[in-house]
XYZ file of C-alpha atoms in Angstrom:
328
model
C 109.488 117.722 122.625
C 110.922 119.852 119.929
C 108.500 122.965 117.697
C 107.051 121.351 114.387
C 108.095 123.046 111.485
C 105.826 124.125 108.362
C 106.323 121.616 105.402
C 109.654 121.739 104.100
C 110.098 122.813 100.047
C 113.505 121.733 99.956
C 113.817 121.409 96.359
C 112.562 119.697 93.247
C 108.898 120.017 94.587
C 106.539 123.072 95.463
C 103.727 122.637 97.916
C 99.935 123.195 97.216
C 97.825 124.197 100.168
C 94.328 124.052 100.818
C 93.470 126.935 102.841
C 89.642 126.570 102.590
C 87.665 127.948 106.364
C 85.927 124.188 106.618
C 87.621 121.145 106.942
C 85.387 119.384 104.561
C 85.932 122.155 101.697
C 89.559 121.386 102.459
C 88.848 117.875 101.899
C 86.810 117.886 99.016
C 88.973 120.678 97.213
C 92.163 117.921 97.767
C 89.812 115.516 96.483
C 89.068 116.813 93.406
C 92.459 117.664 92.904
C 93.314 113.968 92.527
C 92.738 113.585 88.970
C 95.559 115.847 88.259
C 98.332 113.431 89.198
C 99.275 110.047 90.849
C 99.101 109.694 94.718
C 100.369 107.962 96.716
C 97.461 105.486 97.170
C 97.453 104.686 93.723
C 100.566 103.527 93.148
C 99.909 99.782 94.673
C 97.286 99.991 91.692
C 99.425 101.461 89.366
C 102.021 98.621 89.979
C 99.618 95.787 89.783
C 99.641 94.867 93.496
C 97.079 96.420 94.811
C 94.239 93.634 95.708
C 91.448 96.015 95.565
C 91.851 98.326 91.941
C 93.485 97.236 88.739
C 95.516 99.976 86.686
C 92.198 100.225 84.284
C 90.017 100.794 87.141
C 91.991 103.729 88.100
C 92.314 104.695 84.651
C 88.798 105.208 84.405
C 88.477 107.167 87.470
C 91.635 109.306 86.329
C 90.293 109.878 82.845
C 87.038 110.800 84.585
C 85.181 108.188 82.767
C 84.106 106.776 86.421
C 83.360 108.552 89.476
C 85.704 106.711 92.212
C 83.733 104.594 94.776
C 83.327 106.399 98.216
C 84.883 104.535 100.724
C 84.727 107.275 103.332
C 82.113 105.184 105.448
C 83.888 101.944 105.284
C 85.052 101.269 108.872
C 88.708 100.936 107.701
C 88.934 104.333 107.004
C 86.458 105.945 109.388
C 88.847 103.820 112.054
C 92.200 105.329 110.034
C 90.978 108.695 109.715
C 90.128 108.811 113.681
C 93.239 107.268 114.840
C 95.517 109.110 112.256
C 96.371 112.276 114.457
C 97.008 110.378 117.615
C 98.896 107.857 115.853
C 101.132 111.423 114.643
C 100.904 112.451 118.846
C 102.489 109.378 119.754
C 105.172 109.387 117.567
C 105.566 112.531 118.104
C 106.060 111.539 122.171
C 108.196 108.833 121.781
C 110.699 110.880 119.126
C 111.528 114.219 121.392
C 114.611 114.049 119.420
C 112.758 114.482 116.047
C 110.144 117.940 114.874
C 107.066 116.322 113.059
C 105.388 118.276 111.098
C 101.424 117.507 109.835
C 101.135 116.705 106.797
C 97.634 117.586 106.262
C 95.753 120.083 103.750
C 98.663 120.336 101.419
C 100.028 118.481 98.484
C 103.738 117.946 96.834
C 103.826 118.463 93.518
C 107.140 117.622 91.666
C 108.289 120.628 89.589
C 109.648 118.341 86.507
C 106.889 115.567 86.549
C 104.022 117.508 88.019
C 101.906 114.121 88.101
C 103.533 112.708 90.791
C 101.636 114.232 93.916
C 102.655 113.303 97.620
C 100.199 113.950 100.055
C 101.884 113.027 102.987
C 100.286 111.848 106.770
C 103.547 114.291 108.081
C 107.251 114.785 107.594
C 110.242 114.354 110.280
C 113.026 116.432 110.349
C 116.534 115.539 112.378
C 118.282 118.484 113.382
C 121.046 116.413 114.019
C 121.269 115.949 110.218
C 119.212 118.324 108.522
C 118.021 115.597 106.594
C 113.806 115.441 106.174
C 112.199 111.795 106.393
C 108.330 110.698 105.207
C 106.055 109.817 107.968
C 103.492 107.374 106.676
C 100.713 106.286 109.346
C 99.015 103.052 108.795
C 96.242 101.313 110.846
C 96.517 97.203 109.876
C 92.756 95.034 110.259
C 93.310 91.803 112.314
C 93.070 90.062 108.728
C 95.644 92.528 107.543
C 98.418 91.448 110.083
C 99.817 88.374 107.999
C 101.008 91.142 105.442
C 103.255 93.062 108.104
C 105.050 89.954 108.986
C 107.798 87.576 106.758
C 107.700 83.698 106.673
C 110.253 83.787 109.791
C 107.132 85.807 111.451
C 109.456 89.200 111.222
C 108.099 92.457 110.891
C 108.150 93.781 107.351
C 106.112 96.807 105.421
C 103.561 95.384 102.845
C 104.626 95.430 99.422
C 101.643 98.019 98.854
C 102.689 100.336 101.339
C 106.666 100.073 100.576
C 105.321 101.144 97.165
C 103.383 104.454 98.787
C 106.253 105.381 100.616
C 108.896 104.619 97.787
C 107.002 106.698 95.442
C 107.126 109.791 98.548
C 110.490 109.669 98.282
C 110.484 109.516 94.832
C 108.501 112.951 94.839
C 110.245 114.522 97.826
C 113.891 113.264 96.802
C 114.304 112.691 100.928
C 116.528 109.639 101.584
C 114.248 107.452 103.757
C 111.215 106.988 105.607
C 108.952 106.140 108.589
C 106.130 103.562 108.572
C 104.334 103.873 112.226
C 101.622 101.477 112.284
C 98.983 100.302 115.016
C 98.408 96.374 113.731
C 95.328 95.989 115.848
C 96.861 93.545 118.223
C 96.802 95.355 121.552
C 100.649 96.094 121.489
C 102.481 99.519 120.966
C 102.270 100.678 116.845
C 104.987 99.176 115.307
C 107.962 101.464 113.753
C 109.798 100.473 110.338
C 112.306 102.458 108.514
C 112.329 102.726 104.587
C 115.631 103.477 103.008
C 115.658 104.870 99.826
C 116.561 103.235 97.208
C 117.089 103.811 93.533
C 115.936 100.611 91.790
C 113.426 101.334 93.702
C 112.529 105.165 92.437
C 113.607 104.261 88.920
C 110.699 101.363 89.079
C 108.334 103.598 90.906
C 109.006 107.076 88.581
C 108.727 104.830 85.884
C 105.562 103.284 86.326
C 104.239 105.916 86.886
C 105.182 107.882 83.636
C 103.964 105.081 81.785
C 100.263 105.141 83.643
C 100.029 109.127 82.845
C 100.715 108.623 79.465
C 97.754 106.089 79.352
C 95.689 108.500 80.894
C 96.716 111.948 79.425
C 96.941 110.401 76.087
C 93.642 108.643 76.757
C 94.603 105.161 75.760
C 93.324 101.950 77.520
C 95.754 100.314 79.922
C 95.808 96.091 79.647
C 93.246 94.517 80.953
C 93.865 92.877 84.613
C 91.721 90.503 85.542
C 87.327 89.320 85.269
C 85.990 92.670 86.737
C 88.166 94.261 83.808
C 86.349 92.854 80.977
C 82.857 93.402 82.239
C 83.053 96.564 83.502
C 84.280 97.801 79.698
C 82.279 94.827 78.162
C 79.144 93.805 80.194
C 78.270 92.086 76.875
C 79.991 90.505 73.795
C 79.681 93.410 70.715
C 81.292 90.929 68.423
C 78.692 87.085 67.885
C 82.447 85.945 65.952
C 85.434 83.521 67.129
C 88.662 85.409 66.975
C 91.154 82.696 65.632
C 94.116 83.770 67.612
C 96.049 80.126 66.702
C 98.855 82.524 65.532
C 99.384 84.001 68.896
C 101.998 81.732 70.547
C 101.218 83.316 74.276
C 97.650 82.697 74.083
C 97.890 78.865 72.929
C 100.444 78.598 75.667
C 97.775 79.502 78.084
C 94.993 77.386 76.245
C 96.843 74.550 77.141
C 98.042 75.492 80.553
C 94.616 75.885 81.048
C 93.177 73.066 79.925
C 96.312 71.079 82.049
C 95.181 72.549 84.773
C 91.638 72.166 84.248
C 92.254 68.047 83.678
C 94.419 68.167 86.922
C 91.751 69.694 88.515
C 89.038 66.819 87.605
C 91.389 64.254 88.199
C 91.785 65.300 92.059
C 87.812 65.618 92.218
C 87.301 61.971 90.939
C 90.015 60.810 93.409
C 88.774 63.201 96.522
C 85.107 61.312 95.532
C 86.652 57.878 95.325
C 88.621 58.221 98.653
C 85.099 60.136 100.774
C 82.848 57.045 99.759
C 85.373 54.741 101.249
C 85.599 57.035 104.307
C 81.491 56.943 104.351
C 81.654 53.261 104.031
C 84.067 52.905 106.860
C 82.007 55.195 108.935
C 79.084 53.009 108.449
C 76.157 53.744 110.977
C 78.660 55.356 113.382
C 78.839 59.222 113.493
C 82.456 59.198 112.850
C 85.984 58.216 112.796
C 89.081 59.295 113.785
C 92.458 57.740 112.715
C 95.991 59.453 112.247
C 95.035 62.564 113.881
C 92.281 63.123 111.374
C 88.811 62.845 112.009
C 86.065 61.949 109.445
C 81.901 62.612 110.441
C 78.895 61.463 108.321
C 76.366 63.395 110.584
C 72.523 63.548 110.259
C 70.650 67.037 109.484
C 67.968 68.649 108.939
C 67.198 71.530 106.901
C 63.573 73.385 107.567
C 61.801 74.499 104.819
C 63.140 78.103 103.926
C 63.542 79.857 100.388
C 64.796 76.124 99.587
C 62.482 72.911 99.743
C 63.098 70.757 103.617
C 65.559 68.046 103.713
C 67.175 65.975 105.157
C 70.117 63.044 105.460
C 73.856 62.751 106.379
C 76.760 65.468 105.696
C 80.150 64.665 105.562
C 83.139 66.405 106.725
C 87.132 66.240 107.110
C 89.158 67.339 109.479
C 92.191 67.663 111.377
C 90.999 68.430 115.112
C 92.701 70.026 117.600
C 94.498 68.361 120.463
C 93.295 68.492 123.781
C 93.952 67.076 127.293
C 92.814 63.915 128.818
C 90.637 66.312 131.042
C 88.903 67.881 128.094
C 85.684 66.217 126.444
């Protein structure tokens, strides 16, 4: 096993280090630090793909108009943080041919668009080369591991973290990188190598440049989604109609809507047509099954809690597994 080496600065970036005694003043001095740049957390959100910020949530944290929610007891991280240095260990173990350096406590700052911050997991350097890599540790949820595979079942890095890592070597101007990941399914962490590429970067760098302007220049990003609106509007401050008849995008999407809405209908008053038969055929039995589908009108009983007692039938659909002659 080759000697780590300290964090490279090999150009284009300079390094800031926490040096605090505790680890927690360490933390919370990198913490506060984050509203002096983009990570590289944020730049799923920035992006658009994240599926748990929009870009005006994070502009409102950024612009310090909203304190960011602490997530440091949610059991994904607690689980992350705890695994994250043995996860470094073992790729350390299994790469005698690379030095990995820690990441930790420190921060890459690039010298011509000192917003874009890199706070890396660690860094791997081939001697062979010379050349320096990211190391980006992940630790995947059991509900996470459709995202780390391709419709042909295929490993693949998320879209979300491919964006993290892009934007690393966006700040770092390394040529690739390492995702090591533990996918919670009782097998070795996985290993997936990031080239660098420069659609890529150009996207990422300029994303990025567009989201600091919102936020240095203080000016509201688009609005993403339902949380958007009621977060900055948790009521209407205008009683008015806006007539926006003019606005060829948003009758487009009146109508879509309204298609889709009509679709919609049409499929419940057909799904309702098609269960009454069903109940009908069912009769007094408790169910059917025909075509490999199975169709129940079962009795219940509801006692009387927070809601009044009742009781009748309850239908359900499904498509039940196969089993052997042997099972009942």
């Amino acid at each position: 096993m080759r000697k780590s080496l300290a964090l490279p600065e090999t150009g284009g970036y300079h390094i800031v280090r926490y040096k605090q005694r505790k680890a927690s003043e360490r933390k919370e001095a990198w913490r506060k630090d984050r509203n002096k740049g983009i990570g590289g957390s944020d730049m799923s959100v920035v992006l658009g793909i994240s599926r748990f910020k929009t870009p005006y949530r994070l502009w409102l944290e950024k612009t310090g108009k909203k304190e960011p929610e602490d997530i440091s007891g949610k059991w994904a991280v607690v689980k992350g943080n705890a695994l994250e240095n043995k996860l470094r260990q073992r790729f350390r173990l299994i790469h005698p041919e690379w030095q990995i350096t820690d990441g930790t406590d420190a921060v890459l700052v690039r010298d011509d668009k000192p917003f874009m911050r890199a706070s890396l997991d660690g860094a791997i350097h081939d001697p062979e080369t010379g050349e320096w890599g990211v190391l980006e540790i992940k630790t995947a949820g059991s509900r996470r591991y459709g995202d780390w595979h391709d419709e042909d079942g295929d490993l693949k890095v998320p879209d979300y973290y491919l964006a993290q890592v892009t934007y690393y070597l966006a700040v770092t101007g390394w040529k690739w990188g390492i995702v090591y990941a533990d996918l919670s399914d009782g097998n070795e962490p996985v290993e997936l190598r990031v080239e660098r590429d420069e659609d890529d970067i150009w996207a990422v760098e300029r994303a990025a440049a567009q989201f600091w302007h919102f936020v240095s220049a203080d000016i509201m990003p688009e609005f993403k989604d339902q949380t958007d609106v009621l977060t900055c509007f948790p009521e209407p401050v205008d009683d008015g109609i806006v007539d926006l008849d003019s606005d060829e995008k948003t009758v487009d999407l009146m109508r879509a809507y309204a298609d889709v809405k009509a679709a919609a209908k049409d499929a419940k008053d057909a799904e309702d047509q098609l269960k009454q038969q069903l109940i009908v055929k069912i009769g007094g039995a408790t169910g059917i099954e025909a075509g490999g589908y199975r169709a129940t009108y079962k009795a219940f009983e509801r006692g009387a809690y927070m809601v009044k007692a009742s009781s009748g039938r309850r239908f359900a659909f499904s498509k039940p597994k196969k089993t052997s002659k042997g099972d009942k």
